[in-house]
XYZ file of C-alpha atoms in Angstrom:
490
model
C 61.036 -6.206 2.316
C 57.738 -6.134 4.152
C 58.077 -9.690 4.957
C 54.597 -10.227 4.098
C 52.966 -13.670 3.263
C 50.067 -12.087 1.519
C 50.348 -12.172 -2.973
C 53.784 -13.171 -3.796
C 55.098 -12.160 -7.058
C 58.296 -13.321 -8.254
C 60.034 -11.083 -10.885
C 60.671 -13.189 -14.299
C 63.592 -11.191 -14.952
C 65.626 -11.609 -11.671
C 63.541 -14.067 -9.372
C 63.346 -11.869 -6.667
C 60.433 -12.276 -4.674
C 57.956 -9.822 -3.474
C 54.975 -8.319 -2.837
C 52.258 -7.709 -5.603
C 49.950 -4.618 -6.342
C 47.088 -5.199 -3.912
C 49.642 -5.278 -0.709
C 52.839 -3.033 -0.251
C 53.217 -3.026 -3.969
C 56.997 -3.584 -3.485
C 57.471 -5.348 -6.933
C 55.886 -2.442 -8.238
C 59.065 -0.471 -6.206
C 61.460 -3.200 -7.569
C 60.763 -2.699 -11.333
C 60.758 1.608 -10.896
C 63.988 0.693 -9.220
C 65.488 -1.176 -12.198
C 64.376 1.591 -14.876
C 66.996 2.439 -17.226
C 66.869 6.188 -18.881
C 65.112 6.333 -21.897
C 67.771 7.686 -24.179
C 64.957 7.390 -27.323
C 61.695 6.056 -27.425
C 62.679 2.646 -29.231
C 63.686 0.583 -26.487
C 65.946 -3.008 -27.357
C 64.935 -6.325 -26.408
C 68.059 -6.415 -24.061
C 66.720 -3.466 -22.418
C 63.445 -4.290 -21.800
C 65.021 -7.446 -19.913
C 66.978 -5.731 -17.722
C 63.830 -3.312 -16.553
C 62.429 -6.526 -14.510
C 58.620 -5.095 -16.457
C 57.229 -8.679 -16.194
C 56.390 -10.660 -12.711
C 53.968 -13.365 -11.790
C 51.457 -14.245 -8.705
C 52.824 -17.005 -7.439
C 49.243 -17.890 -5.683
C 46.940 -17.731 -9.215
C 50.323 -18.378 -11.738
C 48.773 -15.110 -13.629
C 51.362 -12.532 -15.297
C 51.536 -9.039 -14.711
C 53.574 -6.219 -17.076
C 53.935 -3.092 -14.602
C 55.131 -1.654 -18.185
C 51.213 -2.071 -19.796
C 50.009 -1.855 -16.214
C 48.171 -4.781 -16.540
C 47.927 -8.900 -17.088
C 48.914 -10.331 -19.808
C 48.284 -14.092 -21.840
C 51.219 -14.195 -23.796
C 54.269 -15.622 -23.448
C 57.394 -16.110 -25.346
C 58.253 -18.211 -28.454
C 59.789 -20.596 -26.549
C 57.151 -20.672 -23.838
C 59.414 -19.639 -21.157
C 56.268 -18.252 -18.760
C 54.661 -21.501 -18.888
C 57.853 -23.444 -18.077
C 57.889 -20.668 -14.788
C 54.431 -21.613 -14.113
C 54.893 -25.356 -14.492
C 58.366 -25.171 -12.293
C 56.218 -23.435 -9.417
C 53.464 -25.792 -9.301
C 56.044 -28.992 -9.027
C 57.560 -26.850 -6.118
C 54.481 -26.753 -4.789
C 52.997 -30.271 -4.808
C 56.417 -31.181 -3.667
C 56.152 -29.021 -0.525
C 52.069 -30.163 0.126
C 53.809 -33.715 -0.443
C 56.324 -33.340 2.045
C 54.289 -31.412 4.790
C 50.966 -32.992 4.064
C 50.650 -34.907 7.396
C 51.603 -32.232 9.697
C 49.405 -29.330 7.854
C 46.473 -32.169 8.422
C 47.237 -32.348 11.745
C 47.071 -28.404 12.406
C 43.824 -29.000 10.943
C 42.553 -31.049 13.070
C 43.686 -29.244 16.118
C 42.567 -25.566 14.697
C 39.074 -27.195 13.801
C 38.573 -28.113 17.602
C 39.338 -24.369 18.580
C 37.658 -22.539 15.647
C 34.196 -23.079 17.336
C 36.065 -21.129 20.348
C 36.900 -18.704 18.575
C 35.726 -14.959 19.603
C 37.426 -11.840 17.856
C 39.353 -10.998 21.274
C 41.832 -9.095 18.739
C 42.509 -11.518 16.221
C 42.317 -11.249 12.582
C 42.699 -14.430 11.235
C 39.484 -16.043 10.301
C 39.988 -19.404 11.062
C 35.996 -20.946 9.976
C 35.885 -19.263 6.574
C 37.279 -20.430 3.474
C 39.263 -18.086 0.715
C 38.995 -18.666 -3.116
C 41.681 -19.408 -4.941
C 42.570 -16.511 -7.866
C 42.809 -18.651 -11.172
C 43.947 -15.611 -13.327
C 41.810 -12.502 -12.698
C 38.952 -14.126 -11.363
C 38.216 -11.964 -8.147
C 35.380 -10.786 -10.233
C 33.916 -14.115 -9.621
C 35.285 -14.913 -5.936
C 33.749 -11.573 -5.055
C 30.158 -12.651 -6.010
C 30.723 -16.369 -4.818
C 31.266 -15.846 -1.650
C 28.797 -12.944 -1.211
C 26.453 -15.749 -2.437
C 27.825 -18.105 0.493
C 26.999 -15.891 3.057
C 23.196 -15.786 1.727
C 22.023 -18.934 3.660
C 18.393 -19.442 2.099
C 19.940 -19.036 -1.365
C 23.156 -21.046 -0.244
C 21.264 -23.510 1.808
C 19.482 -24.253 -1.139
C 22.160 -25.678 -3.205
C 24.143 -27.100 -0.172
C 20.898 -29.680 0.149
C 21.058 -30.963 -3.739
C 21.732 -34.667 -3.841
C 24.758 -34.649 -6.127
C 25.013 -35.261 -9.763
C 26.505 -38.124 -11.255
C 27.479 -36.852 -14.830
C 27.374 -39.647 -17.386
C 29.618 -39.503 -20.225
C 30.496 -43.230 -21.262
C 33.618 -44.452 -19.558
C 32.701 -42.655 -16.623
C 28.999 -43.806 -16.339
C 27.907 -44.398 -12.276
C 31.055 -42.398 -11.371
C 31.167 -38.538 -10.884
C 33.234 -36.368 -12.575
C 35.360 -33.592 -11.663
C 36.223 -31.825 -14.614
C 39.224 -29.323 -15.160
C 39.340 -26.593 -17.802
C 41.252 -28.838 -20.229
C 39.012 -31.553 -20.637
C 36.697 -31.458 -23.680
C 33.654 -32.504 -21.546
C 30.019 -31.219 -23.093
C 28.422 -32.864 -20.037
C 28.911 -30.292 -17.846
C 26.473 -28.959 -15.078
C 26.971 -25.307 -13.435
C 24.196 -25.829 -10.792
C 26.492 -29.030 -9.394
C 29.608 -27.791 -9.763
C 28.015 -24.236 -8.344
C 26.974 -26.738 -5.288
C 30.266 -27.992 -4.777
C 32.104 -24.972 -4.248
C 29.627 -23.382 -1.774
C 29.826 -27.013 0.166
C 33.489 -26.663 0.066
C 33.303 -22.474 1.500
C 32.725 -22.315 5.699
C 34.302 -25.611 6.106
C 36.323 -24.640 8.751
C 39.925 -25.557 6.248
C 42.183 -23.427 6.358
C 43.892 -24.003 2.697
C 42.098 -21.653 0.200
C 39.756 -23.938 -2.472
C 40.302 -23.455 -6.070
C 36.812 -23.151 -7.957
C 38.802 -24.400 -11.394
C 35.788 -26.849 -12.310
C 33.414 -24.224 -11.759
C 35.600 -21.937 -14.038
C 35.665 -24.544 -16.565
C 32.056 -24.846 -16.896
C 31.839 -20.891 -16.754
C 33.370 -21.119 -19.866
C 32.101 -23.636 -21.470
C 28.462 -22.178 -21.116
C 29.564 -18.219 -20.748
C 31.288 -17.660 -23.955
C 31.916 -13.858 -22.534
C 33.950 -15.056 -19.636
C 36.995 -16.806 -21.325
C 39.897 -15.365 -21.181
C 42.176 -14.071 -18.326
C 41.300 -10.258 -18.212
C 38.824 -8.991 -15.623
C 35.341 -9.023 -16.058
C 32.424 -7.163 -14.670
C 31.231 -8.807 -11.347
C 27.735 -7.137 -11.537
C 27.460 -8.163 -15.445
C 28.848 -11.656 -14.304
C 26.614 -12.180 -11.027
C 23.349 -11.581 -13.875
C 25.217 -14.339 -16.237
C 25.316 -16.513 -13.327
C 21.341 -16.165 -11.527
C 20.355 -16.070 -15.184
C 21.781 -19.547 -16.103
C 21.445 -21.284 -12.822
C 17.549 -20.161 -12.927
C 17.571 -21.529 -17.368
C 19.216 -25.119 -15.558
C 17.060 -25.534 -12.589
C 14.185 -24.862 -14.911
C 14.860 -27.996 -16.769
C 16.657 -30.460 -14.828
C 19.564 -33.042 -15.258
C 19.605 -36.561 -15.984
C 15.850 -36.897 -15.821
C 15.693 -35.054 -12.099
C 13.957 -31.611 -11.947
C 15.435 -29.277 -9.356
C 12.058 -27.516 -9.449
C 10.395 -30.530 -7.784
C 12.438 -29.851 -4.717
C 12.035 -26.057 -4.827
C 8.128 -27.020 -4.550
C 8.519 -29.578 -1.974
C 10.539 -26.875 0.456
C 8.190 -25.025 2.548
C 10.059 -21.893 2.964
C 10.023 -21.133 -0.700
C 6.530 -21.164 -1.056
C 4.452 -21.161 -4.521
C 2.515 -17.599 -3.234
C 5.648 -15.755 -3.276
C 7.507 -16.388 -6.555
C 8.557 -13.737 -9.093
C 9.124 -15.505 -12.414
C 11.487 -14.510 -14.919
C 12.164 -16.692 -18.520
C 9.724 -19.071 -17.569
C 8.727 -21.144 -14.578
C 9.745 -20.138 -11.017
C 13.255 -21.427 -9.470
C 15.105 -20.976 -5.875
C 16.918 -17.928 -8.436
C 13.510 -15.942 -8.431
C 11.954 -16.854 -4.986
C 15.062 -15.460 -3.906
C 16.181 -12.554 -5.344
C 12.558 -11.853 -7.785
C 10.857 -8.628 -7.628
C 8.335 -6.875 -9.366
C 8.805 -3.341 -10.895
C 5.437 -1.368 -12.228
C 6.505 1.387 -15.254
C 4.603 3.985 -15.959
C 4.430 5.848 -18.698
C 2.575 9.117 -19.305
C 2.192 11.212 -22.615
C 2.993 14.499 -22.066
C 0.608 15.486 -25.251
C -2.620 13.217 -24.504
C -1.951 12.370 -21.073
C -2.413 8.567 -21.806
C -0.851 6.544 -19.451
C 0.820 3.223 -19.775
C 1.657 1.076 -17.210
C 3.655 -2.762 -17.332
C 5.107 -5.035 -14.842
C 8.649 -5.900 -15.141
C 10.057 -8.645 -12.968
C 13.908 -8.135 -11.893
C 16.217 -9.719 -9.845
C 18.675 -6.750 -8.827
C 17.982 -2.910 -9.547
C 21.013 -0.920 -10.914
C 20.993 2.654 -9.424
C 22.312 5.881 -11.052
C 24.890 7.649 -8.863
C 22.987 11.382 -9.696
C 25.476 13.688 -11.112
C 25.423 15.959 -8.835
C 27.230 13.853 -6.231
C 29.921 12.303 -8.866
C 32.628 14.938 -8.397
C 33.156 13.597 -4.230
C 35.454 11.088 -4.327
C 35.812 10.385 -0.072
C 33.911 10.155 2.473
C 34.804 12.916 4.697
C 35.095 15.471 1.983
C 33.242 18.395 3.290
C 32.029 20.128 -0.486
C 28.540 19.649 -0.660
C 26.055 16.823 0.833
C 26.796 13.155 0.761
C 25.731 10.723 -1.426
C 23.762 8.166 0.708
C 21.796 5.188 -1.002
C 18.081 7.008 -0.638
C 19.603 9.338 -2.846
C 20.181 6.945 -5.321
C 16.883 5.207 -4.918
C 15.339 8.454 -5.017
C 16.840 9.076 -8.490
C 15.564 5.804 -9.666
C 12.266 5.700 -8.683
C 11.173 9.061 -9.559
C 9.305 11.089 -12.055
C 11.633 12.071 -15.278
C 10.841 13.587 -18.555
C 12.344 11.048 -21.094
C 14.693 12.966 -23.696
C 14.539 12.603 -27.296
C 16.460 9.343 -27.278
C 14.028 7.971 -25.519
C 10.299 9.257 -27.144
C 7.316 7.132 -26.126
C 4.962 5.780 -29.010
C 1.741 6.833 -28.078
C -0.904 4.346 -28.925
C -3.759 6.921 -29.109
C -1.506 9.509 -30.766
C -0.337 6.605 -33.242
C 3.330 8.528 -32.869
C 6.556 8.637 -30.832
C 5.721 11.511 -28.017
C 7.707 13.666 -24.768
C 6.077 11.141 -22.503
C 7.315 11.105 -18.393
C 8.563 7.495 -16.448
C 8.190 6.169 -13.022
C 9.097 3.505 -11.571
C 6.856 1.785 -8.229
C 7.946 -1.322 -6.827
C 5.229 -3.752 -6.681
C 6.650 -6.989 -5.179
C 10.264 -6.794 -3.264
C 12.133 -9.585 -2.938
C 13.582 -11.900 -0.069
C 16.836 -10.585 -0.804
C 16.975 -6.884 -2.628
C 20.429 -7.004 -4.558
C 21.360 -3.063 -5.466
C 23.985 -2.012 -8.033
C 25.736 1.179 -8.117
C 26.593 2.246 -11.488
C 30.216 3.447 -10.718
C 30.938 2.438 -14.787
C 29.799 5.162 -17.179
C 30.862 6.615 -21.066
C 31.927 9.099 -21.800
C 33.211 9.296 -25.908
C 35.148 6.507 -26.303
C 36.082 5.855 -22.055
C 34.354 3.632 -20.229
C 34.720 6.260 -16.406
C 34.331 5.199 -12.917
C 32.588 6.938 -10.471
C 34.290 6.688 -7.552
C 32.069 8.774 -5.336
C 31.371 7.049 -1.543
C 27.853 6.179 -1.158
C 26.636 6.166 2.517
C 24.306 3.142 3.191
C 22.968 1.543 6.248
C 24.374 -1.929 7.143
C 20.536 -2.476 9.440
C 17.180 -0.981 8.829
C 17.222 -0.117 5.043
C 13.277 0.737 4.654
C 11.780 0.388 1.295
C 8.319 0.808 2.387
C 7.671 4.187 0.928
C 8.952 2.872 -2.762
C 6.266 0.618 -2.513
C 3.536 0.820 -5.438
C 1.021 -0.254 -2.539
C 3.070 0.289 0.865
C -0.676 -0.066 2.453
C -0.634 -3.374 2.177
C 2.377 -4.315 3.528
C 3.521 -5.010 7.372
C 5.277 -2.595 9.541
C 8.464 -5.090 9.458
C 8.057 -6.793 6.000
C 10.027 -3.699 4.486
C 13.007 -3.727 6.472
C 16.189 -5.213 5.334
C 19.450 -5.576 6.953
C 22.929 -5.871 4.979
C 24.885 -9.594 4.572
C 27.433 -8.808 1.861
C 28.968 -6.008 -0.358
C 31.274 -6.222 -3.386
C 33.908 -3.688 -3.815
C 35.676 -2.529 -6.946
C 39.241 -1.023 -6.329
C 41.090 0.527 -9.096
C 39.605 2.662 -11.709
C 38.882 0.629 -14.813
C 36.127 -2.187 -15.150
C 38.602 -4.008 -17.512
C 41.549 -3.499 -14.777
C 41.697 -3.338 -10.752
C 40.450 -5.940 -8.374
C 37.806 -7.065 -6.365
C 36.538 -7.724 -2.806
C 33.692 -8.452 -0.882
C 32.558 -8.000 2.630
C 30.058 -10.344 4.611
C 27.889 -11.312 7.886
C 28.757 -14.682 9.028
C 26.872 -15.254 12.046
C 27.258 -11.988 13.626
C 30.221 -11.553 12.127
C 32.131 -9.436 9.646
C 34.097 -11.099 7.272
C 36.868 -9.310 4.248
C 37.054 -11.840 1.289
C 40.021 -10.898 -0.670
C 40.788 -13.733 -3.106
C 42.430 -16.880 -0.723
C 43.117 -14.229 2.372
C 39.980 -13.793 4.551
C 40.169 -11.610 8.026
C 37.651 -10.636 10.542
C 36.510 -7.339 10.279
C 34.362 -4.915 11.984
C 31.028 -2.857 11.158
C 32.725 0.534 10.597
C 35.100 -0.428 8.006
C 32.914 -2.469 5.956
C 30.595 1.176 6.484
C 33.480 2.890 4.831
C 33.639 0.559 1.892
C 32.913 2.028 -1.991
C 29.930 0.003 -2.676
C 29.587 -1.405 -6.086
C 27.016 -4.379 -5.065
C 24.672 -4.224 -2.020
C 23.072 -6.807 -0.931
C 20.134 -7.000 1.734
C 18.267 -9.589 3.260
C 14.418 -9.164 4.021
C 14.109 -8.914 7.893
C 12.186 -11.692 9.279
C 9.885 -10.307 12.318
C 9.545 -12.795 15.216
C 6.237 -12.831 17.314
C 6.318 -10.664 20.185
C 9.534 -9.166 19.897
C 10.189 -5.138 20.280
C 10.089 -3.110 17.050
C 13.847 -3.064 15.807
């Protein structure tokens, strides 16, 4: 209809092509157009055929039911979904087959222009690489290629001589694994490597992180499955397991010999968390000082806490605004939210302090000072909230600045710091569209050099400053601002 290239889904009913939920949303059109009137509430198999409910993505091979509003996993007793799925992939390698040489030799001739390239109007982003959707994985395209865009962090990993994993037969050889092989051997810091090496290669076919999935799943129990997951939740999973592998190594060779070897990641200025210090911590490792203060005694306790992303309450009062340019009341801009999290508040009765001189639980008060920032400050929004038995989003836009975010005066010490070593400037934001965590979709926006990026799955275009400032924030990410010698104050 819209004659869009962008998330084909083909109806399973009809095989009529169109496009999915996150374009036009004409299959959505297509099965509202096929709906018969209820005449009871127990609808027949043969009905429920002809109301074209079920389509799939021909891109990720994942199935949607507009009728449960949602992706499924199941499939018929006689498999017929998988048959689909198996009938479009032959179609596919068949058509790669057939037009491999020519596609190659676009390549080639769009890699000698993509250096060229200047916005001049264009949207097409012909340097960056998409991600592949394997089934509801945006969740984790969103964070990988946020992570891309983070050169020290990325940079990192892109410099790791590769791993040869040994199992047996395949002893001096490397393995690529896939989902279905039973493989313990499996290592999520190479495979981790691999995909960023394959992201801002200047191809233009989307990669498919499948081996990366696999070992996701093999060592994130939480992650199997098709449905969505939490990016923010997921993102922790992932810093938290690359730091645990780096830690100790593989096949004899510890990655923390060649974090202490690089001069930029010095030993001065590492946070640790679990253990010894990684690229994970040097990175994104901060310090947090708690207070606590007895509201009977006045006996004050204070501990260090070291983090790797803060998660910010949107306060209530903003959470009824759901757009920008609603006029009702002040916006919500990020200050506000850091505001809320660093300052002074009474703890309720949930939360009662036990007093150590008291020798009881006590009203106590809590503050939070940051004692050590990061190199890159990673901020989450909590849009997801309960409420009874809902899991809520707050869908409230949250102003923030994309250069100049100061910090200094959340500083538990901001005397000792420099007049530039507070400053950070925005490389990448993660989006959440929809309005459950379990359902929707998710994008992120980044700085390439100098430029603005929108990663939506395999599509990426150019963008531009003001629409990545109009974007819902769910994950912020900042990069400390380097000052060079004997340049003017920013």
């Amino acid at each position: 209809v819209c004659r869009s290239n962008k998330s084909p889904w083909v109806c399973l009913t009809c095989s009529s092509v169109h496009c999915g939920r996150y374009v036009n949303g004409h299959a959505k059109k297509h099965y509202e157009d096929a709906q018969i009137p209820m005449t009871n509430h127990k609808k027949t198999e043969k009905q429920e055929k002809v109301q074209h409910t079920v389509c799939m993505d021909c891109s990720s091979y994942s199935t949607y039911c507009y009728r449960c509003d949602d992706f499924v996993v199941n499939d018929t007793k006689l498999g017929l979904v998988q048959k689909v799925r198996e009938h479009l992939q032959n179609l596919e390698n068949s058509a790669f087959a057939s037009d491999r040489h020519r596609k190659r030799k676009l390549l080639e001739n769009s890699s000698l222009n993509s250096k060229l390239l200047k916005v001049n109007g264009s949207t097409t982003a012909l340097c960056a690489t998409g991600l592949r959707n394997l089934g509801n994985t945006c969740f984790m395209n969103a964070i990988l290629q946020s992570l891309s865009n983070i050169q020290q962090f990325c940079c990192y990993f892109k410099e790791l001589p590769a791993v040869e994993l040994r199992n047996g037969k395949t002893a001096g050889r490397r393995t690529y694994h896939t989902r279905s092989q039973g493989d313990n051997n499996v290592s999520l810091v190479e495979e981790f490597r691999k995909t960023l090496c394959a992201l801002w290669q200047g191809s233009q076919t989307a990669f498919s992180p499948e081996s990366l999935f696999y070992v996701v799943w093999k060592i994130m129990p939480n992650f199997r499955g098709y449905q969505q997951q939490d990016a923010h939740e997921f993102m922790r999973y992932l810093l938290d397991h690359l730091h645990l592998e780096l830690q100790g190594g593989f096949n004899g060779v510890s990655r923390s010999v060649i974090l202490q070897e690089n001069s930029n990641l010095s030993a001065n200025n590492k946070c640790c968390v679990n253990g010894a210090s990684t690229v994970v911590t040097a990175i994104f490792g901060g310090i947090l000082q708690n207070e606590v203060n007895c509201l009977i005694c006045g006996t004050e306790s204070r501990k260090f806490d070291p983090f790797l992303d803060l998660s910010l309450d949107i306060p209530s009062q903003f959470r009824n605004k759901r757009t920008k340019n609603q006029e009702s009341g002040p916006m919500c801009t990020l200050r506000d939210c850091l505001r809320s999290f660093t300052d002074l508040e009474e703890l309720d009765e949930t939360e009662l302090y036990m007093c150590h001189k008291c020798k009881k639980k006590q009203k106590s008060t809590k503050k939070f000072w940051i004692q050590k920032l990061p190199k890159v400050l990673c901020l989450h929004l909590k849009r997801f909230h309960w409420t009874a038995y809902l899991r809520n989003k707050v869908d409230t836009y949250v102003e923030f600045p994309l250069r100049g975010l100061d910090m200094k005066c959340y500083l538990l010490e901001p005397e000792n710091s420099g007049p530039e070593s507070c400053l950070y400037d925005l490389v990448a934001v993660v989006v959440h569209h929809g309005s459950g965590v379990g359902s929707g979709h998710y994008t992120a926006y980044a700085a390439h050099e100098g430029r603005w990026f929108h990663f939506n799955d395999s599509t990426v275009t150019l963008t531009d400053e003001e629409t990545v400032g109009k974007a819902k924030a769910y994950i912020l990410f900042y990069v400390e601002r380097q000052a060079k010698p004997g340049a003017e104050k920013l």
